[in-house]
Structure formats: C-alpha cells, structure tokens
Amino acid sequence: STGARLRRLDESAAIVILERDHSVSFANRGLPYHIGRAIPEGASPPLQTPESLAKSLARDLRTGHQGTRIDPEGKEVEVRDEKRGRTYRESYDKLVLCLGAEPVRPPIPGADDPRVDVLRNIPDMDHIITHLDRGASSAVIVGGSYIGLELTEAFRARGLQTTVVEYAERLMPWLDPEMTRILDYHVTTHTVDLRLGTSATAVRRTEGDRFAVDLSDGTSVEADVVVMAAGARPNVGLARDAGIEIGPRGGIV
C-alpha cells in the first residue's frame, strides 16, 4: 500500500520493496476459509503477484529477500537473497518499515515444535492443510479470538473434533459479556469442546505423531493438529537492532 501511494506521489522514484516471503498481496482473512474449503479448491489466495505489481506500478519488488540489518548512518540495508544464497547491501534515500506482526507462541514446553501450527501467511495455511489431508480427525486451538474462531469454523466444516482453549472466561474477551455469552452458546451448539478460563501449559508428542495438550485445570486433550492462535506481537527486531526506540508494549514509538 505504501509503495502504491509513493508511486502516485512521484512517477519517477525508484521504489524497491523487499519481501522475505514469496506472496506479496493476499487476503489473510481468507486463509481460514481456504482451510475449511468455503473458498473452492483451486481458487488462489493472492490478489496480486510480483509481476502484476511491477507492471502496474513500476516497482522493483523482490520476493525471498529479507532485510537483516539497517545501517542508518550509511543509509543502507543488508539483504539476504534466499534463492541465490547471497547477501548484498541496498542503499536508500528514504526507508519505510512495514514489518507487520508475528504470531505469539506461548512460553510453554512444546509450543515451538515445528508440527505445532500458527496461521499468518500462505505457507502457514499450506502447512495446516497438509496436516489435515493426512487424515486428521481432531484439533486443539489455543486462543478464542478472531483467528482461533475462524479456524474452529474451518475445522468443524471439515469434520474435525475441535477443542478451543481460552485463558479468559469468555471468547473474544474485549467484547461485552452480553455479546460473548451468545457467542459461547453458538460455538457449543456446533459441538465444539470449549475450555474457557483455561490455559495450555505444555504440548507433548504422543504415539502415532499425535499431540497431547496439557491444561491448567489438570486435564489434557489429545489431537492430531494443534494451532497456536494466541495473538500477535509487533515484528520489531530489525528496528530495535538499528537503534529505533521501542515502546513499553513492544511496538515502535
């Protein structure tokens, strides 16, 4: 969006966009609905491609290129080109950081297991679909907010026995209780195992490449798929290393 606005303001500017992933424009809210097959199979999530954006807005858009360090005094960014396995430096007059957020993995044993999923981008979506297509019949979702509930709907649409673990006493706890009571009831009518006021304390591998999720109430739930939908935090590592001030809640000031 910033690149498009800059092009409208200046038709002659050299605009370079560095993107570490391989998708540059997609509706991330649609990802759970691809998983649940509400969006027909074969329909593509990306709204734009690097080629279409380069053609329409004359931008140098480099996918698979990750900024690894900023040199503010020299006005350069160190870039890792994953495809070619090389590192180079890109100079700039103006630098815009659009680093977004990264999914939170709770600080509990097993949360960083590569088989434990999060949902932020298209590779994450493909990862979850791969696990489901291997014959999964049950899932545990840690987090009862937007992504967690959208995935709950997707998993139930695919026939999975689904458990939602939410540490607050109700789903979407920032909403008024009168609203969330209706939401809690609606979710349970779709035979979802709703564990409110409960947190996950550990994720363990069990036999047959399944998981057991230990809960704060002393119980555990077994599942084929585990997804951490416990929110997101600002992705500020690159900014912090460059000396940019970070606020008390973890965002760029």
PDB file of C-alpha atoms in Angstrom:
ATOM      1  CA  SER A   1       0.000   0.000   0.000  1.00  0.00           C
ATOM      2  CA  THR A   2       2.855   2.377   0.828  1.00  0.00           C
ATOM      3  CA  GLY A   3       4.580   1.577  -2.448  1.00  0.00           C
ATOM      4  CA  ALA A   4       1.409   2.307  -4.401  1.00  0.00           C
ATOM      5  CA  ARG A   5       0.957   5.651  -2.654  1.00  0.00           C
ATOM      6  CA  LEU A   6       4.587   6.614  -3.254  1.00  0.00           C
ATOM      7  CA  ARG A   7       4.224   5.859  -6.953  1.00  0.00           C
ATOM      8  CA  ARG A   8       1.164   8.104  -7.179  1.00  0.00           C
ATOM      9  CA  LEU A   9       3.104  10.904  -5.495  1.00  0.00           C
ATOM     10  CA  ASP A  10       6.220  10.506  -7.664  1.00  0.00           C
ATOM     11  CA  GLU A  11       6.191   8.778 -11.055  1.00  0.00           C
ATOM     12  CA  SER A  12       9.989   8.843 -11.344  1.00  0.00           C
ATOM     13  CA  ALA A  13      11.033   7.488  -7.912  1.00  0.00           C
ATOM     14  CA  ALA A  14      12.971   4.224  -7.784  1.00  0.00           C
ATOM     15  CA  ILE A  15      10.895   2.084  -5.398  1.00  0.00           C
ATOM     16  CA  VAL A  16      12.390  -1.164  -4.091  1.00  0.00           C
ATOM     17  CA  ILE A  17      10.262  -3.482  -1.962  1.00  0.00           C
ATOM     18  CA  LEU A  18      11.922  -6.332  -0.070  1.00  0.00           C
ATOM     19  CA  GLU A  19       9.668  -9.225   0.976  1.00  0.00           C
ATOM     20  CA  ARG A  20      11.030 -12.283   2.777  1.00  0.00           C
ATOM     21  CA  ASP A  21       8.074 -14.492   1.754  1.00  0.00           C
ATOM     22  CA  HIS A  22       7.010 -15.362  -1.786  1.00  0.00           C
ATOM     23  CA  SER A  23       3.493 -13.912  -1.663  1.00  0.00           C
ATOM     24  CA  VAL A  24       3.112 -10.135  -1.781  1.00  0.00           C
ATOM     25  CA  SER A  25      -0.614  -9.463  -1.741  1.00  0.00           C
ATOM     26  CA  PHE A  26      -3.241 -11.764  -0.292  1.00  0.00           C
ATOM     27  CA  ALA A  27      -6.367 -11.523   1.829  1.00  0.00           C
ATOM     28  CA  ASN A  28      -5.152 -13.017   5.094  1.00  0.00           C
ATOM     29  CA  ARG A  29      -8.705 -13.106   6.444  1.00  0.00           C
ATOM     30  CA  GLY A  30      -9.483 -15.585   3.681  1.00  0.00           C
ATOM     31  CA  LEU A  31      -6.884 -18.132   4.790  1.00  0.00           C
ATOM     32  CA  PRO A  32      -9.127 -19.995   7.280  1.00  0.00           C
ATOM     33  CA  TYR A  33     -11.820 -20.255   4.608  1.00  0.00           C
ATOM     34  CA  HIS A  34      -9.418 -21.938   2.216  1.00  0.00           C
ATOM     35  CA  ILE A  35      -8.608 -24.392   5.002  1.00  0.00           C
ATOM     36  CA  GLY A  36     -12.313 -25.032   5.567  1.00  0.00           C
ATOM     37  CA  ARG A  37     -12.978 -25.320   1.800  1.00  0.00           C
ATOM     38  CA  ALA A  38     -15.525 -22.499   1.885  1.00  0.00           C
ATOM     39  CA  ILE A  39     -13.416 -20.968  -0.873  1.00  0.00           C
ATOM     40  CA  PRO A  40     -13.378 -23.508  -3.740  1.00  0.00           C
ATOM     41  CA  GLU A  41     -10.280 -25.630  -4.160  1.00  0.00           C
ATOM     42  CA  GLY A  42      -8.038 -24.180  -6.837  1.00  0.00           C
ATOM     43  CA  ALA A  43      -9.022 -20.575  -6.162  1.00  0.00           C
ATOM     44  CA  SER A  44      -5.823 -18.679  -5.495  1.00  0.00           C
ATOM     45  CA  PRO A  45      -5.438 -16.560  -2.330  1.00  0.00           C
ATOM     46  CA  PRO A  46      -3.022 -13.977  -3.820  1.00  0.00           C
ATOM     47  CA  LEU A  47      -4.692 -10.781  -5.029  1.00  0.00           C
ATOM     48  CA  GLN A  48      -1.570  -9.599  -6.835  1.00  0.00           C
ATOM     49  CA  THR A  49       1.739 -11.105  -7.959  1.00  0.00           C
ATOM     50  CA  PRO A  50       5.192  -9.512  -8.106  1.00  0.00           C
ATOM     51  CA  GLU A  51       4.802  -9.408 -11.884  1.00  0.00           C
ATOM     52  CA  SER A  52       1.414  -7.673 -11.853  1.00  0.00           C
ATOM     53  CA  LEU A  53       2.570  -5.108  -9.314  1.00  0.00           C
ATOM     54  CA  ALA A  54       5.766  -4.414 -11.244  1.00  0.00           C
ATOM     55  CA  LYS A  55       3.721  -3.881 -14.397  1.00  0.00           C
ATOM     56  CA  SER A  56       1.053  -1.647 -12.871  1.00  0.00           C
ATOM     57  CA  LEU A  57       3.191   0.436 -10.518  1.00  0.00           C
ATOM     58  CA  ALA A  58       6.744   0.151 -11.900  1.00  0.00           C
ATOM     59  CA  ARG A  59       8.210  -1.158  -8.654  1.00  0.00           C
ATOM     60  CA  ASP A  60      11.243  -3.365  -8.082  1.00  0.00           C
ATOM     61  CA  LEU A  61       9.569  -5.997  -5.924  1.00  0.00           C
ATOM     62  CA  ARG A  62      11.929  -8.705  -4.666  1.00  0.00           C
ATOM     63  CA  THR A  63      10.407 -11.751  -3.015  1.00  0.00           C
ATOM     64  CA  GLY A  64      12.560 -14.112  -0.997  1.00  0.00           C
ATOM     65  CA  HIS A  65      14.676 -11.113   0.047  1.00  0.00           C
ATOM     66  CA  GLN A  66      14.923 -10.397   3.769  1.00  0.00           C
ATOM     67  CA  GLY A  67      16.354  -7.282   5.336  1.00  0.00           C
ATOM     68  CA  THR A  68      18.753  -8.471   8.022  1.00  0.00           C
ATOM     69  CA  ARG A  69      20.359  -5.231   9.200  1.00  0.00           C
ATOM     70  CA  ILE A  70      19.878  -1.484   8.806  1.00  0.00           C
ATOM     71  CA  ASP A  71      22.752   0.986   8.669  1.00  0.00           C
ATOM     72  CA  PRO A  72      21.026   4.346   9.355  1.00  0.00           C
ATOM     73  CA  GLU A  73      24.209   6.397   9.076  1.00  0.00           C
ATOM     74  CA  GLY A  74      25.266   4.858   5.772  1.00  0.00           C
ATOM     75  CA  LYS A  75      21.643   4.657   4.572  1.00  0.00           C
ATOM     76  CA  GLU A  76      21.912   1.022   3.566  1.00  0.00           C
ATOM     77  CA  VAL A  77      20.014  -2.177   4.250  1.00  0.00           C
ATOM     78  CA  GLU A  78      21.778  -5.524   4.377  1.00  0.00           C
ATOM     79  CA  VAL A  79      19.669  -8.015   2.426  1.00  0.00           C
ATOM     80  CA  ARG A  80      19.691 -11.809   2.361  1.00  0.00           C
ATOM     81  CA  ASP A  81      18.673 -13.267  -1.017  1.00  0.00           C
ATOM     82  CA  GLU A  82      17.437 -16.714  -0.010  1.00  0.00           C
ATOM     83  CA  LYS A  83      17.079 -18.064  -3.554  1.00  0.00           C
ATOM     84  CA  ARG A  84      20.660 -17.309  -4.590  1.00  0.00           C
ATOM     85  CA  GLY A  85      22.143 -17.761  -1.138  1.00  0.00           C
ATOM     86  CA  ARG A  86      23.867 -14.384  -1.157  1.00  0.00           C
ATOM     87  CA  THR A  87      23.945 -11.240   0.956  1.00  0.00           C
ATOM     88  CA  TYR A  88      24.153  -7.738  -0.503  1.00  0.00           C
ATOM     89  CA  ARG A  89      23.631  -4.109   0.544  1.00  0.00           C
ATOM     90  CA  GLU A  90      20.884  -1.886  -0.856  1.00  0.00           C
ATOM     91  CA  SER A  91      21.158   1.901  -0.481  1.00  0.00           C
ATOM     92  CA  TYR A  92      18.226   4.231   0.107  1.00  0.00           C
ATOM     93  CA  ASP A  93      17.251   7.867   0.459  1.00  0.00           C
ATOM     94  CA  LYS A  94      14.091   7.029   2.430  1.00  0.00           C
ATOM     95  CA  LEU A  95      13.379   3.791   4.291  1.00  0.00           C
ATOM     96  CA  VAL A  96       9.912   2.587   5.280  1.00  0.00           C
ATOM     97  CA  LEU A  97       9.500  -0.326   7.703  1.00  0.00           C
ATOM     98  CA  CYS A  98       6.316  -2.366   7.082  1.00  0.00           C
ATOM     99  CA  LEU A  99       7.308  -5.410   9.115  1.00  0.00           C
ATOM    100  CA  GLY A 100       3.880  -6.254  10.492  1.00  0.00           C
ATOM    101  CA  ALA A 101       3.470  -8.736  13.315  1.00  0.00           C
ATOM    102  CA  GLU A 102       4.412 -12.308  14.124  1.00  0.00           C
ATOM    103  CA  PRO A 103       2.233 -14.950  15.803  1.00  0.00           C
ATOM    104  CA  VAL A 104       2.718 -15.478  19.519  1.00  0.00           C
ATOM    105  CA  ARG A 105       3.799 -18.926  20.637  1.00  0.00           C
ATOM    106  CA  PRO A 106       3.130 -19.116  24.391  1.00  0.00           C
ATOM    107  CA  PRO A 107       6.257 -19.748  26.510  1.00  0.00           C
ATOM    108  CA  ILE A 108       5.309 -23.330  27.318  1.00  0.00           C
ATOM    109  CA  PRO A 109       7.096 -26.614  26.578  1.00  0.00           C
ATOM    110  CA  GLY A 110       6.369 -27.891  23.066  1.00  0.00           C
ATOM    111  CA  ALA A 111       4.860 -24.695  21.669  1.00  0.00           C
ATOM    112  CA  ASP A 112       7.842 -24.283  19.330  1.00  0.00           C
ATOM    113  CA  ASP A 113       7.504 -27.810  17.912  1.00  0.00           C
ATOM    114  CA  PRO A 114       7.609 -27.457  14.093  1.00  0.00           C
ATOM    115  CA  ARG A 115       4.485 -29.608  13.873  1.00  0.00           C
ATOM    116  CA  VAL A 116       2.559 -27.118  16.023  1.00  0.00           C
ATOM    117  CA  ASP A 117       0.931 -24.644  13.643  1.00  0.00           C
ATOM    118  CA  VAL A 118       0.268 -20.913  13.533  1.00  0.00           C
ATOM    119  CA  LEU A 119      -1.641 -19.033  10.820  1.00  0.00           C
ATOM    120  CA  ARG A 120      -0.141 -15.825   9.461  1.00  0.00           C
ATOM    121  CA  ASN A 121       0.545 -16.364   5.754  1.00  0.00           C
ATOM    122  CA  ILE A 122       0.060 -18.714   2.815  1.00  0.00           C
ATOM    123  CA  PRO A 123       2.886 -21.136   3.767  1.00  0.00           C
ATOM    124  CA  ASP A 124       1.268 -21.471   7.212  1.00  0.00           C
ATOM    125  CA  MET A 125      -2.059 -22.215   5.509  1.00  0.00           C
ATOM    126  CA  ASP A 126      -0.466 -24.852   3.274  1.00  0.00           C
ATOM    127  CA  HIS A 127       1.207 -26.402   6.329  1.00  0.00           C
ATOM    128  CA  ILE A 128      -2.136 -26.789   8.118  1.00  0.00           C
ATOM    129  CA  ILE A 129      -3.872 -28.181   5.019  1.00  0.00           C
ATOM    130  CA  THR A 130      -1.086 -30.750   4.613  1.00  0.00           C
ATOM    131  CA  HIS A 131      -1.676 -31.974   8.172  1.00  0.00           C
ATOM    132  CA  LEU A 132      -5.438 -32.149   7.638  1.00  0.00           C
ATOM    133  CA  ASP A 133      -5.073 -34.040   4.365  1.00  0.00           C
ATOM    134  CA  ARG A 134      -3.094 -36.751   6.148  1.00  0.00           C
ATOM    135  CA  GLY A 135      -6.308 -37.910   7.789  1.00  0.00           C
ATOM    136  CA  ALA A 136      -6.530 -35.697  10.863  1.00  0.00           C
ATOM    137  CA  SER A 137      -9.740 -36.138  12.846  1.00  0.00           C
ATOM    138  CA  SER A 138      -9.199 -33.833  15.818  1.00  0.00           C
ATOM    139  CA  ALA A 139      -7.679 -30.450  16.607  1.00  0.00           C
ATOM    140  CA  VAL A 140      -6.850 -28.211  19.557  1.00  0.00           C
ATOM    141  CA  ILE A 141      -6.823 -24.438  19.035  1.00  0.00           C
ATOM    142  CA  VAL A 142      -5.154 -22.314  21.699  1.00  0.00           C
ATOM    143  CA  GLY A 143      -6.870 -18.931  21.599  1.00  0.00           C
ATOM    144  CA  GLY A 144     -10.514 -17.947  21.222  1.00  0.00           C
ATOM    145  CA  SER A 145     -10.324 -14.721  19.249  1.00  0.00           C
ATOM    146  CA  TYR A 146     -10.695 -13.977  15.523  1.00  0.00           C
ATOM    147  CA  ILE A 147      -8.196 -16.421  14.024  1.00  0.00           C
ATOM    148  CA  GLY A 148      -8.995 -19.102  16.584  1.00  0.00           C
ATOM    149  CA  LEU A 149     -12.733 -18.945  15.915  1.00  0.00           C
ATOM    150  CA  GLU A 150     -12.319 -18.769  12.139  1.00  0.00           C
ATOM    151  CA  LEU A 151     -10.137 -21.887  12.307  1.00  0.00           C
ATOM    152  CA  THR A 152     -12.690 -23.542  14.583  1.00  0.00           C
ATOM    153  CA  GLU A 153     -15.324 -22.987  11.929  1.00  0.00           C
ATOM    154  CA  ALA A 154     -12.972 -24.310   9.242  1.00  0.00           C
ATOM    155  CA  PHE A 155     -12.081 -27.444  11.205  1.00  0.00           C
ATOM    156  CA  ARG A 156     -15.712 -28.222  12.048  1.00  0.00           C
ATOM    157  CA  ALA A 157     -16.604 -27.776   8.376  1.00  0.00           C
ATOM    158  CA  ARG A 158     -14.057 -30.497   7.632  1.00  0.00           C
ATOM    159  CA  GLY A 159     -15.494 -32.751  10.328  1.00  0.00           C
ATOM    160  CA  LEU A 160     -12.722 -32.470  12.898  1.00  0.00           C
ATOM    161  CA  GLN A 161     -13.476 -32.861  16.587  1.00  0.00           C
ATOM    162  CA  THR A 162     -12.314 -29.436  17.794  1.00  0.00           C
ATOM    163  CA  THR A 163     -11.320 -28.111  21.218  1.00  0.00           C
ATOM    164  CA  VAL A 164     -10.803 -24.380  21.861  1.00  0.00           C
ATOM    165  CA  VAL A 165      -8.659 -23.387  24.848  1.00  0.00           C
ATOM    166  CA  GLU A 166      -9.106 -19.773  26.003  1.00  0.00           C
ATOM    167  CA  TYR A 167      -7.472 -18.404  29.163  1.00  0.00           C
ATOM    168  CA  ALA A 168     -10.187 -15.739  29.638  1.00  0.00           C
ATOM    169  CA  GLU A 169     -13.622 -16.613  30.974  1.00  0.00           C
ATOM    170  CA  ARG A 170     -15.244 -15.954  27.599  1.00  0.00           C
ATOM    171  CA  LEU A 171     -14.461 -15.861  23.903  1.00  0.00           C
ATOM    172  CA  MET A 172     -13.295 -12.529  22.468  1.00  0.00           C
ATOM    173  CA  PRO A 173     -12.948 -11.084  25.981  1.00  0.00           C
ATOM    174  CA  TRP A 174     -12.746  -7.451  24.815  1.00  0.00           C
ATOM    175  CA  LEU A 175     -16.403  -7.623  23.757  1.00  0.00           C
ATOM    176  CA  ASP A 176     -19.235  -7.007  26.199  1.00  0.00           C
ATOM    177  CA  PRO A 177     -20.255 -10.088  28.224  1.00  0.00           C
ATOM    178  CA  GLU A 178     -23.803  -9.882  26.816  1.00  0.00           C
ATOM    179  CA  MET A 179     -22.367 -10.434  23.333  1.00  0.00           C
ATOM    180  CA  THR A 180     -19.898 -13.148  24.226  1.00  0.00           C
ATOM    181  CA  ARG A 181     -22.492 -15.233  26.083  1.00  0.00           C
ATOM    182  CA  ILE A 182     -24.365 -15.542  22.796  1.00  0.00           C
ATOM    183  CA  LEU A 183     -21.098 -16.374  21.040  1.00  0.00           C
ATOM    184  CA  ASP A 184     -20.158 -19.041  23.602  1.00  0.00           C
ATOM    185  CA  TYR A 185     -23.575 -20.662  23.222  1.00  0.00           C
ATOM    186  CA  HIS A 186     -23.428 -20.558  19.426  1.00  0.00           C
ATOM    187  CA  VAL A 187     -19.995 -22.218  19.350  1.00  0.00           C
ATOM    188  CA  THR A 188     -21.062 -25.035  21.676  1.00  0.00           C
ATOM    189  CA  THR A 189     -24.143 -25.772  19.544  1.00  0.00           C
ATOM    190  CA  HIS A 190     -21.654 -26.796  16.834  1.00  0.00           C
ATOM    191  CA  THR A 191     -20.291 -29.466  19.191  1.00  0.00           C
ATOM    192  CA  VAL A 192     -17.073 -27.590  19.908  1.00  0.00           C
ATOM    193  CA  ASP A 193     -15.346 -28.519  23.172  1.00  0.00           C
ATOM    194  CA  LEU A 194     -14.950 -25.070  24.721  1.00  0.00           C
ATOM    195  CA  ARG A 195     -12.432 -24.758  27.578  1.00  0.00           C
ATOM    196  CA  LEU A 196     -12.835 -21.246  28.992  1.00  0.00           C
ATOM    197  CA  GLY A 197     -10.786 -19.847  31.872  1.00  0.00           C
ATOM    198  CA  THR A 198      -8.122 -22.394  30.995  1.00  0.00           C
ATOM    199  CA  SER A 199      -4.642 -22.123  29.554  1.00  0.00           C
ATOM    200  CA  ALA A 200      -2.328 -24.589  27.829  1.00  0.00           C
ATOM    201  CA  THR A 201       0.694 -25.486  29.969  1.00  0.00           C
ATOM    202  CA  ALA A 202       2.527 -27.883  27.633  1.00  0.00           C
ATOM    203  CA  VAL A 203       2.276 -29.622  24.264  1.00  0.00           C
ATOM    204  CA  ARG A 204       3.587 -33.186  24.097  1.00  0.00           C
ATOM    205  CA  ARG A 205       4.090 -35.643  21.238  1.00  0.00           C
ATOM    206  CA  THR A 206       2.316 -38.979  21.718  1.00  0.00           C
ATOM    207  CA  GLU A 207       2.167 -42.212  19.771  1.00  0.00           C
ATOM    208  CA  GLY A 208       1.273 -42.052  16.100  1.00  0.00           C
ATOM    209  CA  ASP A 209       2.591 -38.498  15.674  1.00  0.00           C
ATOM    210  CA  ARG A 210      -0.326 -37.109  17.691  1.00  0.00           C
ATOM    211  CA  PHE A 211      -0.277 -34.467  20.416  1.00  0.00           C
ATOM    212  CA  ALA A 212      -1.412 -34.143  23.996  1.00  0.00           C
ATOM    213  CA  VAL A 213      -2.081 -30.597  25.198  1.00  0.00           C
ATOM    214  CA  ASP A 214      -1.815 -30.267  28.980  1.00  0.00           C
ATOM    215  CA  LEU A 215      -4.157 -27.696  30.524  1.00  0.00           C
ATOM    216  CA  SER A 216      -4.041 -25.556  33.660  1.00  0.00           C
ATOM    217  CA  ASP A 217      -7.030 -27.389  35.183  1.00  0.00           C
ATOM    218  CA  GLY A 218      -5.011 -30.604  35.322  1.00  0.00           C
ATOM    219  CA  THR A 219      -6.619 -32.259  32.305  1.00  0.00           C
ATOM    220  CA  SER A 220      -5.139 -32.921  28.868  1.00  0.00           C
ATOM    221  CA  VAL A 221      -6.596 -33.136  25.367  1.00  0.00           C
ATOM    222  CA  GLU A 222      -5.239 -35.329  22.578  1.00  0.00           C
ATOM    223  CA  ALA A 223      -5.376 -34.205  18.960  1.00  0.00           C
ATOM    224  CA  ASP A 224      -3.868 -34.708  15.524  1.00  0.00           C
ATOM    225  CA  VAL A 225      -3.442 -30.964  14.908  1.00  0.00           C
ATOM    226  CA  VAL A 226      -2.535 -28.162  17.327  1.00  0.00           C
ATOM    227  CA  VAL A 227      -2.729 -24.484  16.343  1.00  0.00           C
ATOM    228  CA  MET A 228      -1.482 -21.563  18.404  1.00  0.00           C
ATOM    229  CA  ALA A 229      -3.901 -18.665  17.845  1.00  0.00           C
ATOM    230  CA  ALA A 230      -2.833 -16.720  20.928  1.00  0.00           C
ATOM    231  CA  GLY A 231      -2.433 -13.332  19.268  1.00  0.00           C
ATOM    232  CA  ALA A 232       0.452 -11.496  17.637  1.00  0.00           C
ATOM    233  CA  ARG A 233       3.279  -9.188  18.610  1.00  0.00           C
ATOM    234  CA  PRO A 234       4.971  -6.396  16.601  1.00  0.00           C
ATOM    235  CA  ASN A 235       7.877  -7.634  14.494  1.00  0.00           C
ATOM    236  CA  VAL A 236      10.446  -5.086  15.647  1.00  0.00           C
ATOM    237  CA  GLY A 237      13.752  -6.987  15.818  1.00  0.00           C
ATOM    238  CA  LEU A 238      15.219  -5.220  12.788  1.00  0.00           C
ATOM    239  CA  ALA A 239      14.132  -1.817  14.092  1.00  0.00           C
ATOM    240  CA  ARG A 240      15.456  -2.455  17.598  1.00  0.00           C
ATOM    241  CA  ASP A 241      18.851  -3.529  16.252  1.00  0.00           C
ATOM    242  CA  ALA A 242      19.001  -0.294  14.242  1.00  0.00           C
ATOM    243  CA  GLY A 243      18.535   1.774  17.399  1.00  0.00           C
ATOM    244  CA  ILE A 244      14.933   2.769  16.764  1.00  0.00           C
ATOM    245  CA  GLU A 245      13.068   3.427  20.009  1.00  0.00           C
ATOM    246  CA  ILE A 246      10.734   0.647  21.128  1.00  0.00           C
ATOM    247  CA  GLY A 247       7.831   1.430  23.458  1.00  0.00           C
ATOM    248  CA  PRO A 248       6.899  -0.360  26.695  1.00  0.00           C
ATOM    249  CA  ARG A 249       4.333  -2.543  24.917  1.00  0.00           C
ATOM    250  CA  GLY A 250       6.800  -3.729  22.296  1.00  0.00           C
ATOM    251  CA  GLY A 251       5.905  -1.500  19.349  1.00  0.00           C
ATOM    252  CA  ILE A 252       7.909   1.137  17.509  1.00  0.00           C
ATOM    253  CA  VAL A 253       7.417   4.540  19.175  1.00  0.00           C
TER     254      VAL A 253
END
